[in-house]
Coordinates of C-alpha atoms in Angstrom, one line a residue:
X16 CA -8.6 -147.4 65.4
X17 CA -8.5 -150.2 63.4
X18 CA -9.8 -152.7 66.2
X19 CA -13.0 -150.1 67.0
X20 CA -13.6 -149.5 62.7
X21 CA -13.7 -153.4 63.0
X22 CA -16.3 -153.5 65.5
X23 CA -18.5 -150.9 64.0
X24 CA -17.4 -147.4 65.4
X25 CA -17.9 -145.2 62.7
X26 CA -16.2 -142.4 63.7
X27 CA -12.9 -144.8 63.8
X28 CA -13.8 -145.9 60.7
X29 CA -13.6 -142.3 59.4
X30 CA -10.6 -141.9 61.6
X31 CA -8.7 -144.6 60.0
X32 CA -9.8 -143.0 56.4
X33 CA -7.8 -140.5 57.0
X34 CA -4.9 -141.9 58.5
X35 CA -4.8 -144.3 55.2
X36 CA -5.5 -140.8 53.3
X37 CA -2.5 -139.0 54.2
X38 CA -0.3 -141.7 55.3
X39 CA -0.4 -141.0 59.2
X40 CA 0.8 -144.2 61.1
X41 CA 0.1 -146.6 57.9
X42 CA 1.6 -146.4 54.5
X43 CA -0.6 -143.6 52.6
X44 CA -3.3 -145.9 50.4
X45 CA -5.7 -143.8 48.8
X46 CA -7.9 -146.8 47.5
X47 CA -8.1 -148.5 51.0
X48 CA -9.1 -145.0 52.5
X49 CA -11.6 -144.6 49.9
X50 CA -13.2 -148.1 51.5
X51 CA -13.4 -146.7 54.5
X52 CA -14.6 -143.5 53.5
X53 CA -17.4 -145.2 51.7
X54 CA -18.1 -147.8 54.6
X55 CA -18.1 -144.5 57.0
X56 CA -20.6 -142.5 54.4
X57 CA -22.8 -145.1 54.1
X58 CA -23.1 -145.7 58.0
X59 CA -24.4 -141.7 58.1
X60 CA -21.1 -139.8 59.0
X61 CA -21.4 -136.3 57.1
X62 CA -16.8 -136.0 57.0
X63 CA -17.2 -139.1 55.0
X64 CA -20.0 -138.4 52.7
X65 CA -18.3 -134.6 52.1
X66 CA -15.3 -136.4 51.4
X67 CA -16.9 -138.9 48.9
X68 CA -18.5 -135.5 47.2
X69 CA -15.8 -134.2 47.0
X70 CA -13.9 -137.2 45.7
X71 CA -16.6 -137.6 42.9
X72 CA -16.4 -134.3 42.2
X73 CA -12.6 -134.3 41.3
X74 CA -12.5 -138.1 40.3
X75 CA -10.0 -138.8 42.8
X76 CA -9.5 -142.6 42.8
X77 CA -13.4 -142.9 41.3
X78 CA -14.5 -142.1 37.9
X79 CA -15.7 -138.5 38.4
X80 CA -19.4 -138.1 38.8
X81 CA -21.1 -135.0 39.5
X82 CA -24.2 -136.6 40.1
X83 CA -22.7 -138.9 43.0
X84 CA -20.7 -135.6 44.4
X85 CA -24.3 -133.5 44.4
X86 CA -25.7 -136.3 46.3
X87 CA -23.1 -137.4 48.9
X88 CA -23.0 -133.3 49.5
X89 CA -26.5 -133.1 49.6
X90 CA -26.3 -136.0 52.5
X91 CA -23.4 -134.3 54.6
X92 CA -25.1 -131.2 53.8
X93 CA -28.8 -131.6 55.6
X94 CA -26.7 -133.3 58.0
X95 CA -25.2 -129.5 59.0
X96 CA -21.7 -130.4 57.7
X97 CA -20.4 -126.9 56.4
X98 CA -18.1 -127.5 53.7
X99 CA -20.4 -129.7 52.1
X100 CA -23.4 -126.6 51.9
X101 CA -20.3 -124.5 50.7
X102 CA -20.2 -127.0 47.8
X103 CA -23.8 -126.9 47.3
X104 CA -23.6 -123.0 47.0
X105 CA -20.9 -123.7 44.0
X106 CA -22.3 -126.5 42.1
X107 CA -25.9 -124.5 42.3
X108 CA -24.2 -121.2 41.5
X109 CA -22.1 -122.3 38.6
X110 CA -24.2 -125.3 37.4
X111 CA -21.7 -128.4 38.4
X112 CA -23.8 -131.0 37.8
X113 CA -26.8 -129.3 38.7
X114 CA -29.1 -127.0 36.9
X115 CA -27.4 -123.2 38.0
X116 CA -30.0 -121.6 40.3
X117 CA -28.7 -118.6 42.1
X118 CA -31.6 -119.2 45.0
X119 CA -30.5 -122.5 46.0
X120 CA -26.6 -121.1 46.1
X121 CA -27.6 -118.5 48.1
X122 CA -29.2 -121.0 50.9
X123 CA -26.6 -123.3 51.0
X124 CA -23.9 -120.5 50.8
X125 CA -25.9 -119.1 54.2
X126 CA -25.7 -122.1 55.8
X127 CA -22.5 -122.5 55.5
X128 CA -21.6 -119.0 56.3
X129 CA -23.8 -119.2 59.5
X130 CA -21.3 -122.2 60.7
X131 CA -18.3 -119.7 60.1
X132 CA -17.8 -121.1 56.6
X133 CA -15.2 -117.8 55.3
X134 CA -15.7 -118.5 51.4
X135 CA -19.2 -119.4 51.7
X136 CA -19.4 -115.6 53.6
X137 CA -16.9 -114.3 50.9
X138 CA -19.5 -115.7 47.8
X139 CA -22.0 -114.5 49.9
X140 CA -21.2 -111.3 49.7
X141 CA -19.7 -111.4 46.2
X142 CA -23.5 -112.7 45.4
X143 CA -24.7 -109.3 47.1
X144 CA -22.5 -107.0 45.3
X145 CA -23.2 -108.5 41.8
X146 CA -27.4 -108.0 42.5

């Protein structure tokens, strides 16, 4: 993994992001996973730029941002990436960083559950029952 994430393959690159993340076949190093996630994201792969919302969104080993978590999720997101329109659904639903607007929460939360997406279906039809 390492040699192709060397040579530009971004799925390795990813890949070895997660490896680093959970400490598969090299000591767990969330900081050096966190590169690669990044170098991933910024190369267009929607895992690592849900996994950079997501890591803004906590602040896990970044200052938390909800700005930066909207927008790597919004990236992923148009991109098809399901868990990241799931997010979308919540941070438009309950205003996380974002001006609540229950339209918006409803598209991304339909996306989401068009791709399978069980709690994006499940807010969908919590959504429904609350109307």
């Amino acid at each position: 993994l390492a040699k192709s994430a060397a040579e530009g393959d971004i799925d390795a690159e990813f890949d070895l992001a997660v490896c680093y993340e959970q400490g598969v076949g090299v000591e767990q190093d969330m900081a050096e996973a966190m590169k690669r996630f990044q170098r991933a994201a910024d190369s267009g792969h929607a895992e690592a730029q849900y996994k950079l919302g997501a890591a803004y969104a906590y602040g896990i080993q970044v200052e938390q941002d909800y700005d930066q978590a909207v927008a790597w999720y919004h990236r992923a997101a148009e991109q098809g990436q399901s868990d990241s329109q799931y997010a979308l659904g919540m941070t438009y639903c309950y205003g996380i960083g974002v001006d609540p607007d229950a339209d918006k929460a409803s598209q991304w939360y339909e996306k989401a559950a068009a791709q399978g997406h069980k709690r994006a279906a499940l807010e969908l039809s919590r959504i429904g029952a609350a109307s």
